[in-house]
XYZ file of C-alpha atoms in Angstrom:
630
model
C 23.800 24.433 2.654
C 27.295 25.559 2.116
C 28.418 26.248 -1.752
C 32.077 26.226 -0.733
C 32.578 23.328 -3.031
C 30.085 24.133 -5.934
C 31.310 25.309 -9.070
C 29.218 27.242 -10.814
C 30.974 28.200 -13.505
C 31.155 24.335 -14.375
C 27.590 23.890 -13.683
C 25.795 26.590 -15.893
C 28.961 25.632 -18.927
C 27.730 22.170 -18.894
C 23.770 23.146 -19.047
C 24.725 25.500 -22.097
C 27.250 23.246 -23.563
C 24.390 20.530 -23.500
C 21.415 23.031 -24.701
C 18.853 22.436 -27.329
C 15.011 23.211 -27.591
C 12.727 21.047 -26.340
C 11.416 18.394 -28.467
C 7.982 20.363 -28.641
C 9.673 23.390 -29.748
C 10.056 25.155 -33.550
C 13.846 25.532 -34.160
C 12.860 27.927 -36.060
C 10.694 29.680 -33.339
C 10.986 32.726 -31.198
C 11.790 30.090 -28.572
C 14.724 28.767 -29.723
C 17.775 30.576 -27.453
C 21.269 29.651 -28.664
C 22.551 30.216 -25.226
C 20.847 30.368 -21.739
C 23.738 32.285 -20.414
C 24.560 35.841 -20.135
C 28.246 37.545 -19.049
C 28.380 37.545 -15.303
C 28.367 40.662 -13.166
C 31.325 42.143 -11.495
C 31.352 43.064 -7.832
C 30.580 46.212 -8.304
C 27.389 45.649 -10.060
C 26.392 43.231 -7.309
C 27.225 45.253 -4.570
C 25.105 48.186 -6.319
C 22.135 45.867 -6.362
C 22.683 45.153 -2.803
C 22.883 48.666 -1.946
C 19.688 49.417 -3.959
C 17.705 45.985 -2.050
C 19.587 47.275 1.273
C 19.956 43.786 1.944
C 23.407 41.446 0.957
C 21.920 38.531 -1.330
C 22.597 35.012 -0.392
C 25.869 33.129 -1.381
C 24.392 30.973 -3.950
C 22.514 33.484 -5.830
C 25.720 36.099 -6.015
C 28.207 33.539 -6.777
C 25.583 32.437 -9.785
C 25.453 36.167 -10.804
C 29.438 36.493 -10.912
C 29.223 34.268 -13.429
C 26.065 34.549 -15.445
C 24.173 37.902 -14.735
C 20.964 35.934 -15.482
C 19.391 32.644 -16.985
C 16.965 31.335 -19.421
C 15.395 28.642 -17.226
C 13.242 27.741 -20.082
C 10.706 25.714 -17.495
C 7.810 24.523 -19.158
C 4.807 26.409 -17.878
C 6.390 28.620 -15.878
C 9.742 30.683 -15.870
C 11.299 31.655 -18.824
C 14.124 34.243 -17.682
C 15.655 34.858 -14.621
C 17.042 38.301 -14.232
C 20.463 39.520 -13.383
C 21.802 42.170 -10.906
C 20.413 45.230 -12.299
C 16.723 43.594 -12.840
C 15.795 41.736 -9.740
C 13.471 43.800 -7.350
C 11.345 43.277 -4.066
C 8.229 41.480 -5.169
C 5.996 43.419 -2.283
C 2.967 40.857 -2.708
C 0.996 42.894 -5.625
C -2.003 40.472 -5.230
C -2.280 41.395 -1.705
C -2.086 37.481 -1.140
C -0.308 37.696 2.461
C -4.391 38.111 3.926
C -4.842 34.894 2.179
C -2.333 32.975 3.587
C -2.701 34.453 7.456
C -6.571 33.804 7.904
C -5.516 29.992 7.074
C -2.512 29.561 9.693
C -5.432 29.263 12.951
C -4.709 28.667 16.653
C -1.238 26.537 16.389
C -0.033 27.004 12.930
C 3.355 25.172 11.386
C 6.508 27.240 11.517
C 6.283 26.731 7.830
C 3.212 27.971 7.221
C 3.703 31.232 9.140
C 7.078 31.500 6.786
C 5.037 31.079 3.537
C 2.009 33.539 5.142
C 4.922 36.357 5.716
C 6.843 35.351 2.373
C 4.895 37.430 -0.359
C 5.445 41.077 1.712
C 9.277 40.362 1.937
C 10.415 38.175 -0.923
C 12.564 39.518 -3.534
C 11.418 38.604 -7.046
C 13.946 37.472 -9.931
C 11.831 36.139 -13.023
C 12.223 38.834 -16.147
C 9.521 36.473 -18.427
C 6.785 33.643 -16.942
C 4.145 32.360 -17.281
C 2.319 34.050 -14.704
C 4.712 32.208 -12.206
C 6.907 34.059 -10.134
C 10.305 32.851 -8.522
C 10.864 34.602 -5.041
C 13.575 34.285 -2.696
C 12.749 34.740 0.991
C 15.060 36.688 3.273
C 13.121 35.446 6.161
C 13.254 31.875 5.285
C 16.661 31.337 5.547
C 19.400 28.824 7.091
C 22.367 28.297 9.156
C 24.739 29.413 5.601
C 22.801 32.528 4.652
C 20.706 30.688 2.195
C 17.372 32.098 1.070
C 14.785 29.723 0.843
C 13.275 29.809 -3.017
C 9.359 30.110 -3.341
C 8.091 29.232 -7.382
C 4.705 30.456 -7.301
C 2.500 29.349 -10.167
C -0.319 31.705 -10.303
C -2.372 29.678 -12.840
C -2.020 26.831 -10.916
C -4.145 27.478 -8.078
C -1.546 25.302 -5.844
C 0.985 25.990 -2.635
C 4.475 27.788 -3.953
C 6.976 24.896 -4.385
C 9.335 25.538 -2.325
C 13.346 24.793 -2.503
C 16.063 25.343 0.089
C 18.078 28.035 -1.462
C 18.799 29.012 -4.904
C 20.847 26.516 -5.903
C 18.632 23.767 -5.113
C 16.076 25.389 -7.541
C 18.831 26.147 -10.253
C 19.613 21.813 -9.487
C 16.242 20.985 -10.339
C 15.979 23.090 -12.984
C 18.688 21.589 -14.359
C 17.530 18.115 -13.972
C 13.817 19.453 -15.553
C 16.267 20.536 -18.246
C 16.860 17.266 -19.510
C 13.093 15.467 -18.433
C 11.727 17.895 -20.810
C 14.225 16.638 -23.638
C 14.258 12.895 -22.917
C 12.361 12.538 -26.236
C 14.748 14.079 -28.270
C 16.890 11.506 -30.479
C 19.719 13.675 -30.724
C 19.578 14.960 -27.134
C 22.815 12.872 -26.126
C 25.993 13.928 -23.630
C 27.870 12.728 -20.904
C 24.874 13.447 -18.366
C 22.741 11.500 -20.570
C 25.587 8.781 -20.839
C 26.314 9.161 -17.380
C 22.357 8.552 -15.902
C 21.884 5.709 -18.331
C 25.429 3.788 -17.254
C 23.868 4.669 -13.585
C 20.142 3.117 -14.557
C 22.311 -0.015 -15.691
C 24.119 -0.483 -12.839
C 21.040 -0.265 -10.369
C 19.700 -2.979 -12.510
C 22.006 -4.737 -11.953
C 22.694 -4.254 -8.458
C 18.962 -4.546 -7.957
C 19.072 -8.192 -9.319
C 22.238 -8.928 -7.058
C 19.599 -8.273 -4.007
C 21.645 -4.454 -3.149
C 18.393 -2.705 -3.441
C 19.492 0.113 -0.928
C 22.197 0.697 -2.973
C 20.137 0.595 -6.400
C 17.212 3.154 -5.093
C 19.143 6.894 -4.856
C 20.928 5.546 -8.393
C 17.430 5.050 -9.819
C 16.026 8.352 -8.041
C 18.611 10.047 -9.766
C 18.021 8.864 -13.039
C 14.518 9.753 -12.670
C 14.870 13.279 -11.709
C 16.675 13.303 -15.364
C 13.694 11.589 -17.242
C 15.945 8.722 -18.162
C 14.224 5.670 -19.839
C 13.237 2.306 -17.700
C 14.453 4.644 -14.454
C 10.902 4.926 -13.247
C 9.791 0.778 -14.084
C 12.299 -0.425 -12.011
C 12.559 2.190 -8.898
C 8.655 1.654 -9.017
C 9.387 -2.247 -9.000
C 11.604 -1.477 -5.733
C 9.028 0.749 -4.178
C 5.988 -1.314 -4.742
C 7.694 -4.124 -2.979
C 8.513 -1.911 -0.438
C 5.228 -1.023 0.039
C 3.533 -4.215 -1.361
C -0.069 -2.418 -0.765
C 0.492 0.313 -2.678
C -0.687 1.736 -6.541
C 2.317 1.992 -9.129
C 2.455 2.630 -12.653
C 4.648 0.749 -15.338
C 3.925 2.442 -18.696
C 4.351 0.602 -21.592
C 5.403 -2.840 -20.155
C 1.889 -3.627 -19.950
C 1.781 -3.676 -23.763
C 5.057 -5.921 -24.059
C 4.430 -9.684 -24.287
C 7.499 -10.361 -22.374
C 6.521 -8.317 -19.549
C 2.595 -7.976 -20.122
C 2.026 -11.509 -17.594
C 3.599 -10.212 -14.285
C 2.417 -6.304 -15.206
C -1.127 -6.321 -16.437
C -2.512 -8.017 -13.256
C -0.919 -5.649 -11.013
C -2.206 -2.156 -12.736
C -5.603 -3.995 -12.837
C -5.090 -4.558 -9.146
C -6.593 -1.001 -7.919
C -9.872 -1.277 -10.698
C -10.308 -4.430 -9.621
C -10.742 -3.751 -6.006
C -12.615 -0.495 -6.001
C -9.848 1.664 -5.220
C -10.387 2.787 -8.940
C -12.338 6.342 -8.818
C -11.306 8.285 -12.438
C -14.326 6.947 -14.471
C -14.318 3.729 -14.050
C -13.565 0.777 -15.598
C -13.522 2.266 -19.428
C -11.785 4.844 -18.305
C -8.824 2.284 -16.838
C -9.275 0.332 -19.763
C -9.005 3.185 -22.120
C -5.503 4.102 -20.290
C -4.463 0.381 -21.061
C -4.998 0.994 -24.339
C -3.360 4.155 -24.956
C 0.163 2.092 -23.295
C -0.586 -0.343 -26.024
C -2.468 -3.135 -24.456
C -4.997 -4.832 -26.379
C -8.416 -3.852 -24.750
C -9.385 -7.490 -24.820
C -6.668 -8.580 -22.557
C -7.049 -5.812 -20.542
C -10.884 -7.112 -19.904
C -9.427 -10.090 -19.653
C -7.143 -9.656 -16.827
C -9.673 -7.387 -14.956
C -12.242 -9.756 -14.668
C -9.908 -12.606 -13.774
C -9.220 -10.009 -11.144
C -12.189 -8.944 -9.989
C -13.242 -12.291 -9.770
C -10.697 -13.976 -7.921
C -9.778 -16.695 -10.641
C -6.009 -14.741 -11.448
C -3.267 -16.920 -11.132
C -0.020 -15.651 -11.308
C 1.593 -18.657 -13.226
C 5.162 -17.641 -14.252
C 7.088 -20.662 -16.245
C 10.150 -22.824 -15.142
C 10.875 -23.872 -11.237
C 9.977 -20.495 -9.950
C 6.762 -21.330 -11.614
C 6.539 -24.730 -9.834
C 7.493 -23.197 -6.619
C 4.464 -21.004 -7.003
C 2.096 -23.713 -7.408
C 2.750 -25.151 -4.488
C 3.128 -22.140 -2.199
C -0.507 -21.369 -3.414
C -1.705 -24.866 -2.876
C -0.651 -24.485 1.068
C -1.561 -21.318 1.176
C -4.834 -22.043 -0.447
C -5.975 -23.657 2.662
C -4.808 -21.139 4.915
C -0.563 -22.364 5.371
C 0.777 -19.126 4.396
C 3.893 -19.402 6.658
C 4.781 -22.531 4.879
C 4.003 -21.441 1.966
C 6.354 -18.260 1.847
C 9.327 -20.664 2.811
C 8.266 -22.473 -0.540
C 8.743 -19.090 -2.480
C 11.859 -17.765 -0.332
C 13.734 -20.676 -1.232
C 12.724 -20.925 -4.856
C 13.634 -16.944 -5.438
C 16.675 -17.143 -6.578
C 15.348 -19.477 -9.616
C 13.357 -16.419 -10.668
C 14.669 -15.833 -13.794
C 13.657 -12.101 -15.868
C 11.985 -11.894 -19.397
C 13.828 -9.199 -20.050
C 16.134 -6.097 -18.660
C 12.840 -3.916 -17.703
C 12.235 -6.387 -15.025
C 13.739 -6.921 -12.002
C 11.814 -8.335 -9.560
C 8.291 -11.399 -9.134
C 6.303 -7.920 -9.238
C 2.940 -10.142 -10.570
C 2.887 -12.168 -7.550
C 1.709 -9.367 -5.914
C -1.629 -9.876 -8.494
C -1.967 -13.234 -7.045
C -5.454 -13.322 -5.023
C -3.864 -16.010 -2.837
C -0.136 -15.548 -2.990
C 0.118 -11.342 -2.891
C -1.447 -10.684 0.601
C 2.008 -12.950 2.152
C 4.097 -10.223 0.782
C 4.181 -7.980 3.730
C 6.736 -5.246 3.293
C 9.238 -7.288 5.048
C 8.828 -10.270 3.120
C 8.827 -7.391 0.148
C 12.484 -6.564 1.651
C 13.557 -10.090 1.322
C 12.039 -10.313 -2.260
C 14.581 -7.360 -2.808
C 17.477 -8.666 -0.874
C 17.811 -12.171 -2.419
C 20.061 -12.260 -5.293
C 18.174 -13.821 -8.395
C 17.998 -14.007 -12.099
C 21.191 -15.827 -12.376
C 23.089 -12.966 -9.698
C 24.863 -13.881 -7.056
C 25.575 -11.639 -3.769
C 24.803 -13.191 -0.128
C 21.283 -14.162 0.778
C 19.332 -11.958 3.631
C 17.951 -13.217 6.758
C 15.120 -15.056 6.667
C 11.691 -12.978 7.821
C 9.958 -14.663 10.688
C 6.898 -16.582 10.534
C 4.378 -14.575 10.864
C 1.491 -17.299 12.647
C 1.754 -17.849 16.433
C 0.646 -21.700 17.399
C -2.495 -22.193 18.790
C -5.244 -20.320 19.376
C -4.453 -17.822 21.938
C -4.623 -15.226 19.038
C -7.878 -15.206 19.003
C -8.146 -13.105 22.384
C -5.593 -10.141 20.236
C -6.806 -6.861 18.366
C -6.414 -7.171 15.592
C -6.244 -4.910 12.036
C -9.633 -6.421 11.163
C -11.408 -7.347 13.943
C -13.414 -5.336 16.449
C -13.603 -5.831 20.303
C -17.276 -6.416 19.834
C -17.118 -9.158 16.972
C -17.970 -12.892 18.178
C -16.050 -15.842 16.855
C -17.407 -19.467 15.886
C -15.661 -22.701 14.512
C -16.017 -25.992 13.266
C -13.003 -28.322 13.257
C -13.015 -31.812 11.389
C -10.104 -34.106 12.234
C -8.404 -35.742 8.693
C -10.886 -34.074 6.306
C -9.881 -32.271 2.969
C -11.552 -28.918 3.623
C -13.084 -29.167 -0.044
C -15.444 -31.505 1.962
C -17.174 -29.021 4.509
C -19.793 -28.032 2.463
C -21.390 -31.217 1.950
C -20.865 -31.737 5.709
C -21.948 -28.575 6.958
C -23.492 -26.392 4.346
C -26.485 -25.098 3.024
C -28.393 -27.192 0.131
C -25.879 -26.630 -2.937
C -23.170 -24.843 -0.904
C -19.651 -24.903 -2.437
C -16.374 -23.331 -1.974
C -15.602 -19.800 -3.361
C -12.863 -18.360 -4.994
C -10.256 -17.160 -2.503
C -12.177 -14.017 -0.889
C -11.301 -12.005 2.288
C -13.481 -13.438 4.612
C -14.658 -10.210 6.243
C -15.703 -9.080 3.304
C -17.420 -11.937 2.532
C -19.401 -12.311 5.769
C -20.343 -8.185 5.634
C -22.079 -8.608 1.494
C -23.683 -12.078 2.141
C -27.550 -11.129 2.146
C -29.814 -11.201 6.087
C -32.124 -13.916 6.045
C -35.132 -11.286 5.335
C -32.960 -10.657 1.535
C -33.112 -14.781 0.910
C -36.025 -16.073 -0.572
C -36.831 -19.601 1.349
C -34.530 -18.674 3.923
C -36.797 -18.202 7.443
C -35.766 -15.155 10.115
C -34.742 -17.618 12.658
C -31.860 -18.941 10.532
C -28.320 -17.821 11.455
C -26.514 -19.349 8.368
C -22.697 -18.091 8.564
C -20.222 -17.035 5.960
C -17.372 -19.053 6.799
C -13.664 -19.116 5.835
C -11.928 -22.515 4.918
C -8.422 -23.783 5.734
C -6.662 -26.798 7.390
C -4.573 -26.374 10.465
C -0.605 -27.132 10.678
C -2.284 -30.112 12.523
C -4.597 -31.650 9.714
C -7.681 -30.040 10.984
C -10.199 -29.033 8.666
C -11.556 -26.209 9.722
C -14.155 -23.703 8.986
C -14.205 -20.014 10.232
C -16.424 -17.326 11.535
C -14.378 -14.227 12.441
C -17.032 -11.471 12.429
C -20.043 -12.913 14.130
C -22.616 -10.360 15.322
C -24.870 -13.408 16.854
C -25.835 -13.937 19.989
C -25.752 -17.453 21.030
C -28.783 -17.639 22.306
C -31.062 -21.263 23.291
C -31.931 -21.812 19.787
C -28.316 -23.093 18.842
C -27.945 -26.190 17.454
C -24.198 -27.142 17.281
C -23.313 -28.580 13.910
C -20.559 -30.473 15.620
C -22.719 -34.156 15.048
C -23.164 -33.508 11.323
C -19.486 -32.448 10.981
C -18.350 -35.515 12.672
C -20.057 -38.330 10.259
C -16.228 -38.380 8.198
C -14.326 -37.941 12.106
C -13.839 -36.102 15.421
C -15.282 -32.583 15.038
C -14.955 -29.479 17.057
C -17.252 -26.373 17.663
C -16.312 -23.384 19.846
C -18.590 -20.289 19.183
C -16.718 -17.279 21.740
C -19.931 -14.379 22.381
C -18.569 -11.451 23.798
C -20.223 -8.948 26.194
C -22.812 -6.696 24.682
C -23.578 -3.451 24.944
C -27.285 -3.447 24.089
C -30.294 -3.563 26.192
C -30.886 -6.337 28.207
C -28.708 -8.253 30.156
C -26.103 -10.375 27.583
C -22.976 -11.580 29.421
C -20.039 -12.919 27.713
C -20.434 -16.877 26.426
C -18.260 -19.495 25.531
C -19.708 -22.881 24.000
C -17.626 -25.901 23.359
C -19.058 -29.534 21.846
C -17.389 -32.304 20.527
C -18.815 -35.032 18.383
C -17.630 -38.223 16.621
C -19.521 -40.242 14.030
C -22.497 -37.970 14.078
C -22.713 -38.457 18.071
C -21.905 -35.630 20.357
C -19.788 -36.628 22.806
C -19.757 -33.713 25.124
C -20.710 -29.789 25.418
C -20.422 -26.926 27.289
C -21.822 -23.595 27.659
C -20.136 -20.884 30.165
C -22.923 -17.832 29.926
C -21.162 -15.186 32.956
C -20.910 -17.206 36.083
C -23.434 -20.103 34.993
C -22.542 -23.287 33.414
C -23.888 -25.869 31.275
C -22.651 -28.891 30.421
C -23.145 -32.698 29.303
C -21.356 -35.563 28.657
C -18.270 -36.746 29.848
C -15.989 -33.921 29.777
C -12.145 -34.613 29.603
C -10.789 -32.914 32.992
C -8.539 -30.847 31.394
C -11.594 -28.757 29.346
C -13.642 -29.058 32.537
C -15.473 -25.509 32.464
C -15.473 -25.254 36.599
C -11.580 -25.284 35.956
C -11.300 -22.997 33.197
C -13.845 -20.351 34.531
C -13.008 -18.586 37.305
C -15.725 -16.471 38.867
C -13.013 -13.989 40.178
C -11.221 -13.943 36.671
C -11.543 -11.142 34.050
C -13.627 -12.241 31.038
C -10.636 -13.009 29.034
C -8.823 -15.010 31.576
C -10.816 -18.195 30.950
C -11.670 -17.803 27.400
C -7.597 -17.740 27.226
C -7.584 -20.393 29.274
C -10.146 -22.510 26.776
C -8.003 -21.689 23.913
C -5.154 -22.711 25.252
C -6.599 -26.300 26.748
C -8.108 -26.914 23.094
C -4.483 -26.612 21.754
C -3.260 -29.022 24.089
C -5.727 -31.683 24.803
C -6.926 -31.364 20.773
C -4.119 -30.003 18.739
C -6.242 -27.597 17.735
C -5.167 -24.349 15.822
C -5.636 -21.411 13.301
C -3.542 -19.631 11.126
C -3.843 -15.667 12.082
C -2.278 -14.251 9.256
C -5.028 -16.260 6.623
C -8.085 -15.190 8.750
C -6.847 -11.663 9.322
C -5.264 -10.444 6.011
C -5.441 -13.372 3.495
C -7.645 -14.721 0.944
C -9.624 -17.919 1.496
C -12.124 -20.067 -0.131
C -15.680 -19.317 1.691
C -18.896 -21.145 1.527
C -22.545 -20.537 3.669
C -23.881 -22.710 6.583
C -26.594 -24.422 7.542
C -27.971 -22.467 10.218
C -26.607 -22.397 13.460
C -29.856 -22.071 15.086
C -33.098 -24.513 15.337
C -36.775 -23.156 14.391
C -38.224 -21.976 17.690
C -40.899 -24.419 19.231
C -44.225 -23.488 20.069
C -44.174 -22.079 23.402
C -40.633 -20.335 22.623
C -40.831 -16.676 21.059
C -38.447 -15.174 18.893
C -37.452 -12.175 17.657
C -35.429 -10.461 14.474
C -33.985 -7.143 13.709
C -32.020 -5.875 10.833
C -30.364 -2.101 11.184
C -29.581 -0.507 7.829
C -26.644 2.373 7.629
C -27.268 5.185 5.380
C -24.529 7.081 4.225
C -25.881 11.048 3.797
């Protein structure tokens, strides 16, 4: 880092033109210093403390001596005073803390790391007062300019040495502590103040016009400096950057303008079980301290937790909402973010501390479409009455068909089974009086992996017998008016105890069942099945079974599902289940949305079971394996 072009005599007359205690401080007190500077050092007195380090200091730190032969940093917790010329020394690691650091660097340590390990013997220490921190500048950690690299070393802390670049960087950041330490000051007001407050405005602004890129280093300036609503909006731009991730928003939660669209999303982490600092009083206890009224707080986390949230914001952006949920309620989430994309730029703010839809991230339906790419385009469309040209559109994110289903994917496992029932023309609100369990009924939107892993074994039911295989299933409709309900994580076998529930799901129209059993790797022999039956007014018209290189099969099936044509005995596993999928797509229309069975939220409900009671002469057996965490 070159200094050629740093003025340093500018720099340090600002900081002590703009001085004043902190807000925390006595005026009165032994802390108060009228003026952090101190005369600078001539040459000579430099060169004589080079002569006495036998070592030429680096550019930044003499041409900050030249003119001010020492600092009060004034850090909070930490250092006070830096020393000039005639105080700084050679720290020569008086804790003996160099052992320390080298037993940790092991077989293949970091060039960093064997830097820090060899810092303490060499460093060269300039702090005068601290608290017990130390500020060291490393010869041997230097760059291409001569720069020593500048080690603050807390000793109370019991953390790593922050570390800067040189000793200008540290003297930058000190700076900008400078004024976070005094943001609460009423009369703590000058052109930097003026100057990161015009800047916080303008990314606002700029922000709203959809030039995020340009609004984020303006914000991250601003919060370096402690400046007020800098870290509510940059955290607005970041958590739509990173739509899955925790952010903080102070006080909004406690304003009524704001409290709609902010509550939800700090109750998002409690509400999942990401929440580990005491629990729910302890969240709710933080809510109240920002302002919120504990009720609401409850409120909102048990909407939440519960699934019943809706993010319900007023005007057309609020109508656009409602119907993006309703298709993506049933599993059209594709469709459903073209709904919201084009209604965006009707989003209009409550007020100037927000700039973005940040509750729809709340939304147990709507939040899981915001992928950070669609969180980009959030960003990048002008809105709130700001105009600025709109940003390509994000692809859909749902391939056609089925074919999908032979992917990894984030949630699924290569050993996890797959089962469907399809109902042609049916609301899906009807499947569980078609196919349910006595008293079945839909959920609240739920990830259905979750759902299928806490739904009690049939030896945890009461009245439910060990032969039953009643499945958790996930509810949509297709692009193509299929009903459908879903099995993604099956761990059955399908074994010669399945009854299809094709006929019963057929009384209101054509139904489908495919249940895919992959190979398994337990003992006995279990090769890789694929089942197919169709039914129509509680008939079934045809079936198949492919179990390895045997085939089952009745009815009259259409030649283009024939199984002898879409099982290959020389083909790879795959091959013909790929082959099955894609046959069903053309011959039925049949389909299911990926991006709703793999990272959405759907309504759920429990099967009948999938199996029959075993007959007399047929003998059956159940197992149930229990992990323990230690």
């Amino acid at each position: 880092m070159s200094s050629e072009s740093f003025n340093w005599r500018e720099f340090l007359g600002r900081w002590q033109e703009e001085w004043v205690p902190r807000a925390d401080e006595d005026d009165d007190g032994e802390q108060t210093v009228v003026s952090p500077a101190r005369p600078g050092a001539d040459e000579a007195a430099i060169a004589a403390a080079e002569e006495r380090l036998g070592r030429r200091l680096p550019p930044s730190y003499r041409e900050f001596l030249a003119v001010s032969d020492g600092w009060h940093v004034d850090e909070t917790a930490g250092v006070y005073q830096l020393g000039g010329a005639a105080d700084i020394e050679w720290f020569q690691d008086p804790y003996d803390m160099t052992p320390l650091y080298e037993q940790n660097l092991g077989d293949d340590p970091r060039e960093e790391d064997v830097l820090l390990a060899g810092m303490w013997r060499r460093a060269l220490r300039l702090e005068t007062d601290s608290d017990m921190s130390h500020a060291l500048l490393d010869p041997g950690d230097s760059d291409q300019d001569g720069e020593w690299a500048l080690y603050v070393y807390k000793g109370w802390g019991g953390e790593l040495p922050h570390r800067y670049p040189s000793f200008r960087a540290y003297m930058e950041a000190m700076y900008r502590g400078f004024h976070s330490d005094r943001v609460e000051r009423a009369d703590f007001v000058n052109a930097t103040t003026r100057l990161q407050d015009a800047h916080v405005e303008e990314a606002r602004l700029l922000a709203l016009r959809g030039r995020y890129e340009e609004a984020l280093p303006l914000l991250e300036e601003a919060l370096s400096f402690g400046r007020p609503r800098s870290a509510v909006l940059l955290n607005q731009l970041r958590h739509l950057l990173a739509p899955h991730s925790s952010r903080g928003y102070g006080s909004l939660v406690a304003d009524l303008r704001y409290l709609p669209e902010i509550l939800p999303v700090e109750a998002m982490a409690p509400a999942s079980g990401q929440w580990r600092l005491g629990g729910d009083d302890h969240w709710l206890g933080m809510m109240a301290a920002r302002g919120a009224a504990r009720e609401t707080a409850e409120a909102v986390l048990g909407a939440m937790r519960d699934g019943t949230h809706r993010y319900a914001p007023a005007g057309p952006w609020g109508r656009a909402v409602a119907e993006a949920r309703e298709s993506a309620r049933w599993g059209a989430t594709d469709a459903a973010w073209r709904v919201l994309r084009d209604a965006l730029p009707l989003w209009e703010s409550p007020g100037p501390s927000l700039i973005a839809p940040i509750g729809l991230l709340a939304d147990p339906v709507l939040g899981p479409l915001v992928t950070p790419e669609r969180g980009q385009e959030i960003l990048a469309t002008p809105r709130a009455g700001e105009r600025g040209p709109a940003p390509q559109p994000v692809p859909d994110l749902d391939p056609p068909g089925l074919a999908w289903l032979t992917e990894p994917a984030a949630n699924r496992r290569p050993h996890d089974g797959y089962r469907c029932v399809w109902v042609e023309g049916a609301d899906p609100s009807r499947l569980p009086a078609l196919i349910g369990e006595e008293g079945a009924v839909l959920s609240a939107p739920a990830d259905p992996r979750k759902a299928s892993w806490r739904a009690p074994r049939p030896h945890e039911r009461e009245g439910v017998e060990l032969w039953e295989d009643r499945a958790v299933v996930a509810v949509g409709r297709t692009a193509e008016a299929w009903a459908f309900a879903f099995d993604g994580h099956s761990h059955h076998h399908l074994n010669k105890l399945f009854l299809s529930p094709a006929p019963a799901a057929s009384l209101s129209g054509r139904a489908v069942v495919v249940w895919r059993d992959p190979r398994r790797s337990s003992p006995g022999d279990h090769p890789a099945a694929f089942h197919l039956s169709v039914a129509e007014r509680g008939e079934e018209l045809y079936a198949f079974t492919v179990r390895g290189t045997e085939i089952q099969r009745s009815g009259a099936i259409p030649e283009a599902l024939d199984p002898a044509r879409l099982f290959r005995p020389q083909d790879c596993e795959v091959d013909g289940e790929l082959r099955a999928l894609e046959a069903l797509r053309t011959e039925l229309g049949l389909s299911l949305p990926r991006f709703a069975l793999t990272h959405g939220r759907l309504p759920t409900f429990t099967t009948r079971s999938w199996t029959r009671a075993p007959r007399t002469d047929e003998g059956f057996a159940y197992a149930c394996f229990v992990r323990h965490r230690p």
